Amino acid sequence: MPMSNGLHIAVLGATGAVGAEILALFEKRNFPIEELSLLASERSAGKRLAFRGEQVEVRLVTPDAFQGIDVAFFSAGASRSREFAPHALQAGAIVIDNSSAFRMDPHVPLVIPEINFDAIADARLIANPNCSAIIMLMAVAPLRALGQIERLIVSTYQSASGGGAAVMQELLEETQATLQDSQNGRRPQKLLPHPYAFNLFSHNTPINEHGYNEEEWKVIEESRKIMGMPDLRINVTCVRVPVLRAHSESITVEFAHPAPREQAVRETLSRASGIRVVDDRAANHFPMPSEASGSDDVLVGRIRQDVSNPNAICLFASGDQLLKGAALNALQIAERLVASGRPTGISAP
Amino acid sequence: MPMSNGLHIAVLGATGAVGAEILALFEKRNFPIEELSLLASERSAGKRLAFRGEQVEVRLVTPDAFQGIDVAFFSAGASRSREFAPHALQAGAIVIDNSSAFRMDPHVPLVIPEINFDAIADARLIANPNCSAIIMLMAVAPLRALGQIERLIVSTYQSASGGGAAVMQELLEETQATLQDSQNGRRPQKLLPHPYAFNLFSHNTPINEHGYNEEEWKVIEESRKIMGMPDLRINVTCVRVPVLRAHSESITVEFAHPAPREQAVRETLSRASGIRVVDDRAANHFPMPSEASGSDDVLVGRIRQDVSNPNAICLFASGDQLLKGAALNALQIAERLVASGRPTGISAP
């Protein structure tokens, strides 16, 4: 599919939930692609995916699959990223990696473009952050203009999509079976360790020596790195709820000094790019997954002073886990690289 | 239904979700009932409910329906409680009121038997607390033995049952319709202002001048009263999730001094009555609605030091909203009154 002055792009993990969103965003945002390589593991190689009205075959990823690629989007899990990123970099590609493989590597920038695009400098391997960290920080980072943030207290309401397309399907099928059988929780589980229909549970990742699960630890460590605040104190509890594709978060932001007034918070958030304030008290209308799903913006509301602490304010955010939590953030990184003249010789459309 | 030495009991709101649980608990716990009056408003009067193998007709509640009643359980909403509690008290009954009508009245004890049974003294009108407050305090109150609690930070994951049987039905029907139509959120809403299937939303009660909804304000005010701690600082965010009948809560407990060690918290909670510690890190098994539903105990787990504050610990609790959150707590109040010789002349079975 020739396009003048376009990029040679690869997507590893093209058949996954995030991969599908990346392809859809390429079209929707008219990303300047001249040639598209869809890559996957054995399980998915040979499938065909629609792109700009054509069927594109998904090829098996191999070490030499990245020759001639300008930008490679990786979304096939940490182990595949560890295996193939070196080959893509060797071949000269810029790699935007959606996995956790390199996020905490001090040599790899971990980027939310609205917050720390400059961290990329001339790096060619760029990590896309954890979805819960992205959605939280989109709501929190703009508030740095109003005072020094000391501590975040967060409880998440995370959707099935964080576990991939198969977990979304499991939620739907298990819910259907529960409605038919009226045997809530009696159905043999599959990918998840616990019943999911009409249930919720602590995020099913291993618990570390501090008693925090892997997801919570990612939110803590990645947020500090993205914000450039290595001492930021974060209390986080990650919970999976029976929602399909948007994460929500109840967030308390504690400042070093008396908290900014609600109106200042509302105005600051209203001006920030990438978020939309949904905070209609009279109509009881606040951020929720049904409205965040499919939205590029992270929705933020329930803006109020914390009545338990004069230095704190409370927020509630909902963001599409597959969009800003993953595919959109990755593509925004690429778009801004293109706008800034990278890869060399390619300019903004 | 004669029974020697038994009580004359009335249940107002017998056909509701909580009323049904009260009747089931009467049988299950062998509550010493000699005569049972089931009462309801026009809408439900005339229905028949099974009790101990007989069909009992639900009668219209009237001011004189409480003659001869020893204990009346009220579960028909605050306005009916305000209307009929004076008549029941006048007739000599003890009233255990599940509504919010009298909870914050300084002359009315607000009671969780495990925490403040003694507050009843010789009162004849006793208020049953808000479900979210009960479930939170069951997990928190035992920790007073380990240090002075200064502040609670809570985000709730509340079930449909808090809105009554009709809201539970709405969740099931809307979910079924969503699965059939694949039109998430497109269905006309009924009782709730927002889509509920595969969605969640800020608790749909009016927002006060502080930006807190009614449910959140109940948790704050009622918890202070129950704990006898008028200055307890509470940060709470109440959210409805698509779960049928158990509320969950992510709780941070801040002490005035360095927090007790995890092991001390675990041991203290393990010894407390009415709760069960579910905290298996290796198996990733923590409290969840699917296991809290139908359980008399409130489940408590995710016990860990708050890495953001040396004075704080984190917990996650799940409790059956209809049982300990409502019907069971009300019946436990009555059981302990009976055990302590009230109503006069009735002794424990």
PDB file of N, CA, C and O in Angstrom, chain B residues 277-306:
ATOM      1  N   VAL B 277     -10.864 -13.753  58.220  1.00  0.00           N
ATOM      2  CA  VAL B 277      -9.699 -13.308  57.458  1.00  0.00           C
ATOM      3  C   VAL B 277      -9.522 -14.216  56.241  1.00  0.00           C
ATOM      4  O   VAL B 277      -9.438 -15.442  56.377  1.00  0.00           O
ATOM      5  N   VAL B 278      -9.508 -13.616  55.056  1.00  0.00           N
ATOM      6  CA  VAL B 278      -9.275 -14.330  53.782  1.00  0.00           C
ATOM      7  C   VAL B 278      -8.091 -13.616  53.149  1.00  0.00           C
ATOM      8  O   VAL B 278      -8.226 -12.541  52.563  1.00  0.00           O
ATOM      9  N   ASP B 279      -6.927 -14.163  53.300  1.00  0.00           N
ATOM     10  CA  ASP B 279      -5.708 -13.396  53.005  1.00  0.00           C
ATOM     11  C   ASP B 279      -4.582 -14.340  52.602  1.00  0.00           C
ATOM     12  O   ASP B 279      -3.530 -14.367  53.232  1.00  0.00           O
ATOM     13  N   ASP B 280      -4.815 -15.094  51.539  1.00  0.00           N
ATOM     14  CA  ASP B 280      -3.839 -16.089  51.097  1.00  0.00           C
ATOM     15  C   ASP B 280      -3.057 -15.517  49.913  1.00  0.00           C
ATOM     16  O   ASP B 280      -3.494 -15.572  48.767  1.00  0.00           O
ATOM     17  N   ARG B 281      -1.887 -14.964  50.207  1.00  0.00           N
ATOM     18  CA  ARG B 281      -1.110 -14.319  49.153  1.00  0.00           C
ATOM     19  C   ARG B 281      -0.631 -15.300  48.096  1.00  0.00           C
ATOM     20  O   ARG B 281      -0.619 -14.980  46.907  1.00  0.00           O
ATOM     21  N   ALA B 282      -0.235 -16.490  48.512  1.00  0.00           N
ATOM     22  CA  ALA B 282       0.307 -17.460  47.554  1.00  0.00           C
ATOM     23  C   ALA B 282      -0.762 -17.869  46.546  1.00  0.00           C
ATOM     24  O   ALA B 282      -0.485 -18.021  45.355  1.00  0.00           O
ATOM     25  N   ALA B 283      -1.986 -18.035  47.018  1.00  0.00           N
ATOM     26  CA  ALA B 283      -3.070 -18.470  46.126  1.00  0.00           C
ATOM     27  C   ALA B 283      -3.803 -17.284  45.508  1.00  0.00           C
ATOM     28  O   ALA B 283      -4.753 -17.477  44.742  1.00  0.00           O
ATOM     29  N   ASN B 284      -3.375 -16.054  45.837  1.00  0.00           N
ATOM     30  CA  ASN B 284      -4.064 -14.854  45.353  1.00  0.00           C
ATOM     31  C   ASN B 284      -5.553 -14.918  45.701  1.00  0.00           C
ATOM     32  O   ASN B 284      -6.430 -14.655  44.880  1.00  0.00           O
ATOM     33  N   HIS B 285      -5.821 -15.287  46.912  1.00  0.00           N
ATOM     34  CA  HIS B 285      -7.195 -15.480  47.369  1.00  0.00           C
ATOM     35  C   HIS B 285      -7.507 -14.476  48.475  1.00  0.00           C
ATOM     36  O   HIS B 285      -6.948 -14.559  49.567  1.00  0.00           O
ATOM     37  N   PHE B 286      -8.386 -13.546  48.155  1.00  0.00           N
ATOM     38  CA  PHE B 286      -8.727 -12.449  49.057  1.00  0.00           C
ATOM     39  C   PHE B 286     -10.248 -12.294  49.054  1.00  0.00           C
ATOM     40  O   PHE B 286     -10.935 -12.985  48.300  1.00  0.00           O
ATOM     41  N   PRO B 287     -10.771 -11.392  49.868  1.00  0.00           N
ATOM     42  CA  PRO B 287     -12.237 -11.244  49.909  1.00  0.00           C
ATOM     43  C   PRO B 287     -12.815 -10.866  48.551  1.00  0.00           C
ATOM     44  O   PRO B 287     -12.262 -10.009  47.849  1.00  0.00           O
ATOM     45  N   MET B 288     -13.921 -11.516  48.206  1.00  0.00           N
ATOM     46  CA  MET B 288     -14.628 -11.141  46.980  1.00  0.00           C
ATOM     47  C   MET B 288     -16.115 -11.424  47.175  1.00  0.00           C
ATOM     48  O   MET B 288     -16.505 -12.267  47.988  1.00  0.00           O
ATOM     49  N   PRO B 289     -16.941 -10.705  46.423  1.00  0.00           N
ATOM     50  CA  PRO B 289     -18.392 -10.823  46.592  1.00  0.00           C
ATOM     51  C   PRO B 289     -18.909 -12.244  46.421  1.00  0.00           C
ATOM     52  O   PRO B 289     -19.846 -12.649  47.114  1.00  0.00           O
ATOM     53  N   SER B 290     -18.310 -13.015  45.500  1.00  0.00           N
ATOM     54  CA  SER B 290     -18.832 -14.361  45.259  1.00  0.00           C
ATOM     55  C   SER B 290     -18.735 -15.227  46.510  1.00  0.00           C
ATOM     56  O   SER B 290     -19.531 -16.134  46.694  1.00  0.00           O
ATOM     57  N   GLU B 291     -17.778 -14.951  47.373  1.00  0.00           N
ATOM     58  CA  GLU B 291     -17.664 -15.735  48.611  1.00  0.00           C
ATOM     59  C   GLU B 291     -18.304 -15.036  49.803  1.00  0.00           C
ATOM     60  O   GLU B 291     -18.688 -15.698  50.769  1.00  0.00           O
ATOM     61  N   ALA B 292     -18.429 -13.724  49.743  1.00  0.00           N
ATOM     62  CA  ALA B 292     -19.083 -13.004  50.841  1.00  0.00           C
ATOM     63  C   ALA B 292     -20.599 -13.183  50.782  1.00  0.00           C
ATOM     64  O   ALA B 292     -21.270 -13.146  51.813  1.00  0.00           O
ATOM     65  N   SER B 293     -21.122 -13.389  49.567  1.00  0.00           N
ATOM     66  CA  SER B 293     -22.576 -13.515  49.412  1.00  0.00           C
ATOM     67  C   SER B 293     -23.068 -14.768  50.137  1.00  0.00           C
ATOM     68  O   SER B 293     -22.558 -15.859  49.917  1.00  0.00           O
ATOM     69  N   GLY B 294     -24.025 -14.576  51.011  1.00  0.00           N
ATOM     70  CA  GLY B 294     -24.552 -15.698  51.782  1.00  0.00           C
ATOM     71  C   GLY B 294     -23.787 -15.975  53.056  1.00  0.00           C
ATOM     72  O   GLY B 294     -24.185 -16.840  53.839  1.00  0.00           O
ATOM     73  N   SER B 295     -22.697 -15.252  53.266  1.00  0.00           N
ATOM     74  CA  SER B 295     -21.887 -15.478  54.468  1.00  0.00           C
ATOM     75  C   SER B 295     -22.290 -14.503  55.577  1.00  0.00           C
ATOM     76  O   SER B 295     -22.442 -13.309  55.342  1.00  0.00           O
ATOM     77  N   ASP B 296     -22.443 -15.040  56.791  1.00  0.00           N
ATOM     78  CA  ASP B 296     -22.717 -14.143  57.925  1.00  0.00           C
ATOM     79  C   ASP B 296     -21.504 -13.269  58.218  1.00  0.00           C
ATOM     80  O   ASP B 296     -21.638 -12.121  58.644  1.00  0.00           O
ATOM     81  N   ASP B 297     -20.322 -13.825  58.021  1.00  0.00           N
ATOM     82  CA  ASP B 297     -19.103 -13.076  58.326  1.00  0.00           C
ATOM     83  C   ASP B 297     -18.770 -12.074  57.232  1.00  0.00           C
ATOM     84  O   ASP B 297     -18.976 -12.331  56.045  1.00  0.00           O
ATOM     85  N   VAL B 298     -18.208 -10.953  57.647  1.00  0.00           N
ATOM     86  CA  VAL B 298     -17.567 -10.039  56.701  1.00  0.00           C
ATOM     87  C   VAL B 298     -16.156 -10.580  56.450  1.00  0.00           C
ATOM     88  O   VAL B 298     -15.443 -10.930  57.391  1.00  0.00           O
ATOM     89  N   LEU B 299     -15.780 -10.686  55.172  1.00  0.00           N
ATOM     90  CA  LEU B 299     -14.454 -11.199  54.816  1.00  0.00           C
ATOM     91  C   LEU B 299     -13.460 -10.037  54.776  1.00  0.00           C
ATOM     92  O   LEU B 299     -13.755  -8.982  54.216  1.00  0.00           O
ATOM     93  N   VAL B 300     -12.276 -10.251  55.343  1.00  0.00           N
ATOM     94  CA  VAL B 300     -11.259  -9.191  55.382  1.00  0.00           C
ATOM     95  C   VAL B 300      -9.910  -9.760  54.954  1.00  0.00           C
ATOM     96  O   VAL B 300      -9.524 -10.853  55.395  1.00  0.00           O
ATOM     97  N   GLY B 301      -9.209  -9.027  54.087  1.00  0.00           N
ATOM     98  CA  GLY B 301      -7.897  -9.487  53.638  1.00  0.00           C
ATOM     99  C   GLY B 301      -7.105  -8.359  53.006  1.00  0.00           C
ATOM    100  O   GLY B 301      -7.376  -7.195  53.256  1.00  0.00           O
ATOM    101  N   ARG B 302      -6.143  -8.737  52.151  1.00  0.00           N
ATOM    102  CA  ARG B 302      -5.186  -7.761  51.570  1.00  0.00           C
ATOM    103  C   ARG B 302      -4.530  -6.943  52.696  1.00  0.00           C
ATOM    104  O   ARG B 302      -4.265  -5.739  52.534  1.00  0.00           O
ATOM    105  N   ILE B 303      -4.286  -7.613  53.816  1.00  0.00           N
ATOM    106  CA  ILE B 303      -3.699  -6.930  54.970  1.00  0.00           C
ATOM    107  C   ILE B 303      -2.244  -6.628  54.654  1.00  0.00           C
ATOM    108  O   ILE B 303      -1.455  -7.536  54.382  1.00  0.00           O
ATOM    109  N   ARG B 304      -1.893  -5.330  54.654  1.00  0.00           N
ATOM    110  CA  ARG B 304      -0.515  -4.966  54.364  1.00  0.00           C
ATOM    111  C   ARG B 304      -0.214  -3.573  54.869  1.00  0.00           C
ATOM    112  O   ARG B 304      -1.114  -2.748  55.034  1.00  0.00           O
ATOM    113  N   GLN B 305       1.061  -3.332  55.127  1.00  0.00           N
ATOM    114  CA  GLN B 305       1.498  -1.990  55.460  1.00  0.00           C
ATOM    115  C   GLN B 305       1.256  -1.090  54.255  1.00  0.00           C
ATOM    116  O   GLN B 305       1.479  -1.502  53.110  1.00  0.00           O
ATOM    117  N   ASP B 306       0.823   0.121  54.509  1.00  0.00           N
ATOM    118  CA  ASP B 306       0.710   1.130  53.464  1.00  0.00           C
ATOM    119  C   ASP B 306       2.126   1.620  53.160  1.00  0.00           C
ATOM    120  O   ASP B 306       2.765   2.237  54.008  1.00  0.00           O
TER     121      ASP B 306
END
